[in-house]
Coordinates of C-alpha atoms and ligand atoms in Angstrom, one line a residue:
M25 CA -105.3 29.5 -38.0
L26 CA -105.2 29.5 -41.9
S27 CA -107.8 29.0 -44.0
F28 CA -107.3 27.9 -47.7
G29 CA -110.6 26.6 -48.6
V30 CA -113.7 29.2 -50.0
T31 CA -116.5 27.8 -51.8
D32 CA -116.4 28.8 -55.4
S33 CA -118.7 27.2 -57.9
K34 CA -116.7 28.7 -60.8
V35 CA -113.5 26.8 -60.0
S36 CA -113.8 23.9 -62.0
S37 CA -110.7 21.5 -61.6
P38 CA -108.2 21.7 -58.9
S39 CA -104.9 22.0 -61.5
D40 CA -106.7 25.2 -63.1
I41 CA -106.9 28.1 -60.2
S42 CA -104.7 29.8 -58.3
P43 CA -103.0 27.8 -55.7
G44 CA -103.4 28.4 -51.5
A45 CA -101.2 28.7 -48.8
T46 CA -98.6 26.2 -48.2
L47 CA -97.5 24.1 -44.9
G48 CA -94.7 22.0 -45.7
R49 CA -94.5 20.9 -49.0
M50 CA -98.2 21.2 -49.2
Q51 CA -100.0 23.2 -51.4
F52 CA -103.8 23.3 -51.0
P53 CA -105.8 24.8 -53.9
V54 CA -109.0 26.5 -53.6
Y55 CA -111.6 23.5 -53.5
A56 CA -115.2 23.7 -56.0
T57 CA -116.8 21.4 -52.8
L58 CA -114.0 21.7 -50.0
L59 CA -113.3 23.8 -47.2
T60 CA -109.9 23.3 -46.1
D61 CA -108.1 24.3 -42.7
I62 CA -105.2 24.1 -40.9
R63 CA -104.0 25.2 -36.9
D64 CA -101.7 23.3 -34.5
T65 CA -100.8 20.1 -37.7
V66 CA -104.2 19.1 -37.7
L67 CA -106.1 19.5 -41.3
T68 CA -109.9 19.6 -41.2
I69 CA -111.8 18.9 -44.7
T70 CA -115.1 20.0 -44.6
V71 CA -117.1 18.9 -47.3
N72 CA -119.1 22.3 -48.3
R73 CA -122.3 21.3 -50.3
P74 CA -124.6 22.5 -47.6
D75 CA -127.9 23.1 -50.2
A76 CA -127.4 19.4 -50.8
L77 CA -126.1 18.5 -47.1
N78 CA -123.1 17.4 -48.7
A79 CA -124.0 14.9 -51.2
L80 CA -121.0 13.2 -53.1
S81 CA -121.3 14.3 -56.2
S82 CA -118.3 13.6 -58.8
R83 CA -117.1 16.6 -57.9
V84 CA -116.6 16.0 -55.0
I85 CA -115.0 12.7 -54.9
E86 CA -112.7 14.5 -57.7
D87 CA -111.5 17.2 -54.5
L88 CA -111.5 14.4 -52.2
E89 CA -109.1 12.3 -53.8
H90 CA -107.3 15.4 -54.9
C91 CA -106.6 16.4 -51.4
L92 CA -105.9 13.4 -49.7
A93 CA -103.2 12.7 -52.4
A94 CA -101.8 15.9 -51.2
V95 CA -101.7 15.3 -47.8
S96 CA -100.0 11.9 -48.2
E97 CA -97.7 13.2 -50.7
V98 CA -96.3 15.8 -47.8
L99 CA -96.4 12.9 -44.8
T100 CA -94.6 10.9 -47.4
N101 CA -91.5 12.8 -48.4
D102 CA -91.3 15.7 -45.6
D103 CA -88.5 12.9 -43.8
G104 CA -89.7 13.4 -40.4
A105 CA -91.5 17.0 -40.7
W106 CA -95.2 15.6 -40.0
P107 CA -96.8 19.3 -40.6
V108 CA -99.4 17.3 -40.3
R109 CA -100.7 14.9 -37.6
G110 CA -104.3 14.2 -37.9
V111 CA -107.3 15.2 -40.4
I112 CA -110.8 15.6 -39.4
I113 CA -113.4 15.3 -41.7
T114 CA -116.7 17.4 -41.4
G115 CA -120.1 18.6 -43.3
A116 CA -120.7 22.2 -43.4
G117 CA -124.6 22.9 -42.2
K118 CA -126.9 20.1 -41.0
A119 CA -125.4 17.4 -42.9
F120 CA -122.1 15.5 -42.7
V121 CA -123.0 13.7 -45.9
A122 CA -126.4 12.2 -46.4
G123 CA -125.2 10.3 -49.1
A124 CA -124.2 9.8 -53.0
D125 CA -125.6 12.4 -54.5
I126 CA -129.3 10.9 -55.6
R127 CA -129.6 13.4 -58.5
E128 CA -126.4 12.5 -60.3
M129 CA -127.3 8.9 -60.1
T130 CA -130.3 8.9 -62.0
A131 CA -128.3 8.9 -65.2
M132 CA -125.8 6.6 -64.7
S133 CA -125.7 3.3 -66.7
P134 CA -124.5 0.1 -64.9
D135 CA -120.4 0.8 -66.1
E136 CA -120.7 4.5 -65.1
A137 CA -122.2 3.0 -61.5
H138 CA -119.2 0.8 -60.9
A139 CA -116.9 3.5 -62.0
Y140 CA -118.9 5.5 -59.1
S141 CA -118.3 3.0 -56.0
S142 CA -114.7 2.1 -57.3
R143 CA -113.7 5.9 -57.4
M144 CA -115.2 6.1 -54.0
H145 CA -113.6 3.1 -52.5
G146 CA -110.3 4.4 -53.6
V147 CA -111.3 7.6 -51.4
T148 CA -112.3 5.0 -48.6
L149 CA -108.8 3.2 -49.1
A150 CA -107.0 6.8 -49.1
I151 CA -108.0 7.6 -46.2
E152 CA -107.5 3.6 -44.3
Q153 CA -103.7 4.2 -46.1
L154 CA -102.7 8.0 -44.6
P155 CA -100.6 7.8 -41.7
V156 CA -101.9 9.5 -39.4
P157 CA -105.1 8.9 -37.6
V158 CA -108.6 10.1 -39.6
I159 CA -111.3 11.3 -37.7
A160 CA -115.2 11.9 -38.7
A161 CA -116.4 14.9 -37.0
V162 CA -120.3 14.0 -38.0
N163 CA -122.3 17.7 -37.6
G164 CA -125.7 15.8 -38.7
F165 CA -127.0 13.1 -41.1
A166 CA -124.3 10.6 -41.5
L167 CA -126.4 8.5 -44.4
G168 CA -125.5 6.1 -47.1
G169 CA -122.3 7.4 -48.7
G170 CA -122.1 9.5 -45.7
C171 CA -122.0 7.1 -43.4
E172 CA -119.6 5.1 -45.3
L173 CA -117.4 7.5 -45.8
A174 CA -117.3 7.9 -42.1
M175 CA -116.5 4.5 -41.6
A176 CA -113.6 4.8 -43.5
C177 CA -112.0 6.8 -40.8
D178 CA -110.5 5.9 -37.8
L179 CA -112.7 7.2 -35.5
I180 CA -116.3 8.7 -35.3
Y181 CA -117.4 11.5 -33.1
A182 CA -120.8 13.1 -33.3
V183 CA -123.2 15.7 -32.4
S184 CA -125.7 14.2 -30.3
T185 CA -128.2 14.9 -32.8
A186 CA -126.7 13.2 -35.8
S187 CA -128.2 9.9 -37.1
F188 CA -126.6 7.3 -38.8
G189 CA -128.4 4.8 -41.5
Q190 CA -127.7 3.2 -44.7
P191 CA -130.8 4.0 -47.1
E192 CA -129.8 2.8 -50.2
V193 CA -133.0 -0.6 -50.2
S194 CA -135.7 2.7 -50.1
L195 CA -134.0 3.7 -53.8
G196 CA -133.2 0.6 -54.9
L197 CA -130.0 0.5 -54.5
V198 CA -127.2 -0.8 -52.5
P199 CA -124.5 -0.4 -50.3
G200 CA -121.7 1.2 -53.2
F201 CA -119.2 2.9 -51.2
G202 CA -118.2 0.2 -48.6
G203 CA -121.2 -0.2 -46.5
S204 CA -121.5 -3.9 -47.1
V205 CA -117.9 -4.3 -45.8
R206 CA -117.1 -2.1 -43.0
L207 CA -120.9 -1.6 -41.5
P208 CA -120.6 -5.2 -40.1
R209 CA -116.9 -4.9 -38.5
Y210 CA -118.5 -2.1 -36.5
V211 CA -121.9 -3.0 -35.1
G212 CA -121.2 -7.1 -36.0
Q213 CA -123.3 -8.8 -38.7
G214 CA -126.9 -9.2 -36.9
L215 CA -127.3 -5.4 -36.5
A216 CA -126.0 -4.5 -39.6
R217 CA -128.0 -6.9 -41.7
E218 CA -130.6 -5.7 -40.2
L219 CA -129.7 -1.9 -41.0
L220 CA -128.6 -2.7 -44.4
F221 CA -132.3 -4.9 -44.8
T222 CA -134.4 -1.8 -43.7
G223 CA -132.7 1.7 -44.0
R224 CA -133.7 1.9 -40.8
R225 CA -131.5 5.0 -38.7
L226 CA -130.1 5.5 -36.1
N227 CA -130.2 8.1 -33.4
A228 CA -126.8 9.4 -32.3
E229 CA -127.2 7.7 -29.0
E230 CA -127.7 4.3 -30.5
A231 CA -124.9 4.5 -32.7
Q232 CA -122.7 5.0 -29.8
R233 CA -123.9 2.0 -28.2
A234 CA -123.6 0.0 -31.4
G235 CA -120.0 0.6 -31.2
L236 CA -120.0 3.3 -34.6
V237 CA -119.6 6.3 -32.6
T238 CA -116.7 6.4 -29.8
A239 CA -118.1 9.8 -28.5
L240 CA -120.7 12.5 -28.4
F241 CA -121.1 15.6 -27.8
D242 CA -123.8 18.5 -26.9
T243 CA -122.8 21.0 -29.9
V244 CA -121.2 20.8 -33.2
E245 CA -118.2 23.3 -31.7
E246 CA -117.7 20.9 -28.8
L247 CA -117.5 17.7 -31.2
L248 CA -115.1 19.9 -33.3
D249 CA -112.9 21.0 -30.8
G250 CA -113.1 17.4 -29.2
A251 CA -111.7 16.0 -32.5
H252 CA -109.3 18.5 -32.5
S253 CA -108.0 17.6 -28.9
T254 CA -107.8 14.4 -29.6
V255 CA -105.2 15.1 -32.4
V256 CA -103.6 17.3 -30.6
L257 CA -103.0 14.1 -28.1
V258 CA -101.6 12.6 -30.6
G259 CA -99.5 14.8 -32.0
R260 CA -97.4 14.2 -29.1
Q261 CA -96.9 10.6 -29.5
S262 CA -94.4 9.5 -31.8
P263 CA -95.4 9.4 -35.6
A264 CA -93.6 7.1 -36.8
A265 CA -95.1 4.8 -34.3
V266 CA -98.8 6.0 -34.3
A267 CA -98.6 5.4 -38.6
L268 CA -97.5 2.0 -37.7
V269 CA -100.6 0.9 -35.2
K270 CA -102.9 2.9 -38.0
Q271 CA -101.1 -0.1 -40.8
T272 CA -101.8 -2.8 -38.5
L273 CA -104.8 -2.5 -37.8
S274 CA -105.7 -2.2 -41.2
A275 CA -103.8 -4.9 -42.3
T276 CA -105.2 -7.6 -39.9
Q277 CA -108.8 -6.7 -40.7
G278 CA -110.1 -9.9 -41.5
M279 CA -107.1 -11.9 -40.9
T280 CA -107.0 -15.2 -38.8
T281 CA -105.5 -14.2 -35.4
A282 CA -102.1 -16.4 -36.2
D283 CA -101.8 -14.2 -39.6
G284 CA -102.7 -10.9 -38.0
L285 CA -99.9 -11.5 -34.6
A286 CA -97.1 -12.2 -37.9
V287 CA -98.4 -8.6 -39.5
E288 CA -97.8 -7.3 -35.2
A289 CA -94.4 -9.0 -35.0
E290 CA -93.3 -7.3 -38.5
S291 CA -95.3 -4.1 -37.2
F292 CA -92.9 -4.6 -34.0
R293 CA -89.5 -5.3 -36.2
A294 CA -90.4 -1.9 -37.6
A295 CA -90.6 -0.4 -35.1
F296 CA -87.2 -0.9 -33.2
A297 CA -86.0 0.8 -36.5
T298 CA -86.7 4.1 -35.9
E299 CA -85.1 6.4 -34.3
D300 CA -88.4 7.4 -32.5
K301 CA -88.1 4.3 -30.7
V302 CA -84.4 5.2 -29.9
E303 CA -85.6 9.0 -28.5
G304 CA -88.6 7.6 -26.8
T305 CA -86.9 4.9 -24.5
R306 CA -84.1 7.5 -23.9
A307 CA -86.2 10.2 -22.9
F308 CA -88.3 7.2 -20.3
L309 CA -84.9 6.2 -18.8
A310 CA -83.7 9.5 -18.6
K311 CA -87.4 10.9 -17.0
E312 CA -87.1 13.3 -20.0
R313 CA -89.7 14.5 -22.6
P314 CA -89.1 12.8 -25.8
N315 CA -88.5 14.8 -29.1
F316 CA -88.9 12.3 -31.6
P317 CA -87.4 13.0 -35.0
G318 CA -90.8 11.4 -36.5
R319 CA -88.2 8.6 -38.5
Ligands
HXC548 C1 -128.7 14.7 -53.7 C2 -129.6 15.2 -52.0 C3 -129.5 14.3 -51.1 C4 -128.7 13.1 -52.1 C5 -130.4 15.4 -49.6 N1 -130.5 16.3 -51.0 N2 -129.6 14.2 -49.9 N3 -129.4 15.7 -53.1 N4 -128.3 13.4 -53.1 N5 -128.3 11.7 -51.3 C6 -131.0 17.3 -50.9 C7 -132.4 17.8 -51.1 O1 -132.7 17.3 -52.9 C8 -133.0 18.9 -51.2 O2 -132.2 19.7 -53.0 C9 -131.9 19.4 -50.2 O3 -130.7 18.1 -50.6 C10 -132.1 19.5 -48.6 O4 -133.0 18.0 -48.4 P1 -133.8 17.8 -48.0 O5 -134.5 16.6 -48.4 O6 -135.1 19.4 -48.3 O7 -134.1 18.4 -46.4 P2 -134.5 17.3 -45.3 O8 -136.3 17.5 -45.2 O9 -133.4 18.1 -44.0 O10 -134.4 16.2 -45.2 C11 -133.0 15.4 -44.4 C12 -132.6 14.0 -45.3 C13 -132.9 13.6 -46.9 C14 -133.2 13.1 -44.2 C15 -131.3 13.3 -45.2 O11 -132.7 14.9 -47.6 C16 -132.6 12.6 -47.4 O12 -133.1 11.2 -47.2 N6 -131.8 12.3 -47.9 C17 -131.8 10.9 -48.9 C18 -131.1 10.6 -48.0 C19 -130.5 8.6 -48.6 O13 -131.6 8.6 -48.9 N7 -128.9 8.9 -48.8 C20 -128.4 7.6 -49.6 C21 -128.2 7.6 -51.2 S1 -127.7 6.8 -51.7 P3 -133.6 20.6 -52.9 O14 -133.1 21.3 -54.6 O15 -134.9 20.0 -53.0 O16 -133.4 21.5 -51.8 C22 -126.2 6.4 -51.4 C23 -125.5 5.3 -52.1 C24 -124.1 5.4 -52.0 O17 -124.9 6.8 -50.2 C25 -123.2 4.2 -52.9 C26 -123.2 5.2 -54.1 C27 -121.8 3.9 -55.1

């Protein structure tokens, strides 16, 4: 296991620190607020501000932007190498993420708040646009911006003691990291409205019943192992096909059926232009395991 990140409050920006290890052409710096770890082509990003329950300060957002851009860069340019087949996002300590940083927000002007919201929207879109699945491994509180960060991921796995909620209205705030848009997609309009109007939290079992959480685990260790196993399973499939599936799912959100099917047909066309499709179908007919070129 390669561990690239350490907590270092003296580090001030990704550009002014010595680089960490490399994977493919990816070179992670040591982030002030994130830990990064790679094992078996699974990248785990741990938000690491446990004293503030991993609240999403501007610095966390900046580190997430940098880290996701680095992953995206290598996956886009490594021409079939695919050194990362999936990403896990989790939190250090007892919280996944307890929201946007309330302390930092007390001093924000309305325009600064808009910029803060827009910046985090960019992070959530960067997660959606990564060509590999991203799993939120929710190890504790996922509140406000934390729940919104989890909902930007492809899958939400959780430990049975986790809790979810959008308590913004209790602070005189509204969701600003995507909750108004993504929560109804996960749980439906009725429950989303109730949760957003009341700030009521869901425990992990309720969140699973509501469709927010895909899988529940008894311990954090089992949670991380479970997420890791899913990425390993993804890693046996065609990388090009998985990327196309993710792209299609994101692009068709909110479309009419006809428009969505048109996007799917384009995606199907694109799959037929890949070497992975040639290899996958050949291997099936030859009764062999495919060795996907990843293109
Ligand atoms: C800043 C936070 C924080 C947050 C916790 N802390 N949440 N700091 N921003 N969101 C800090 C506390 O101030 C405290 O610091 C330390 O973390 C531990 O928290 P406690 O409250 O002592 O822990 P506990 O009693 O276990 O309660 C856990 C909790 C509670 C239920 C999760 O911390 C809580 O309600 N947090 C706020 C949750 C929330 O409202 N989130 C939504 C934020 S708004 P000290 O220094 O006292 O030890 C949002 C908007 C998103 O997310 C959109 C923005 C554009």
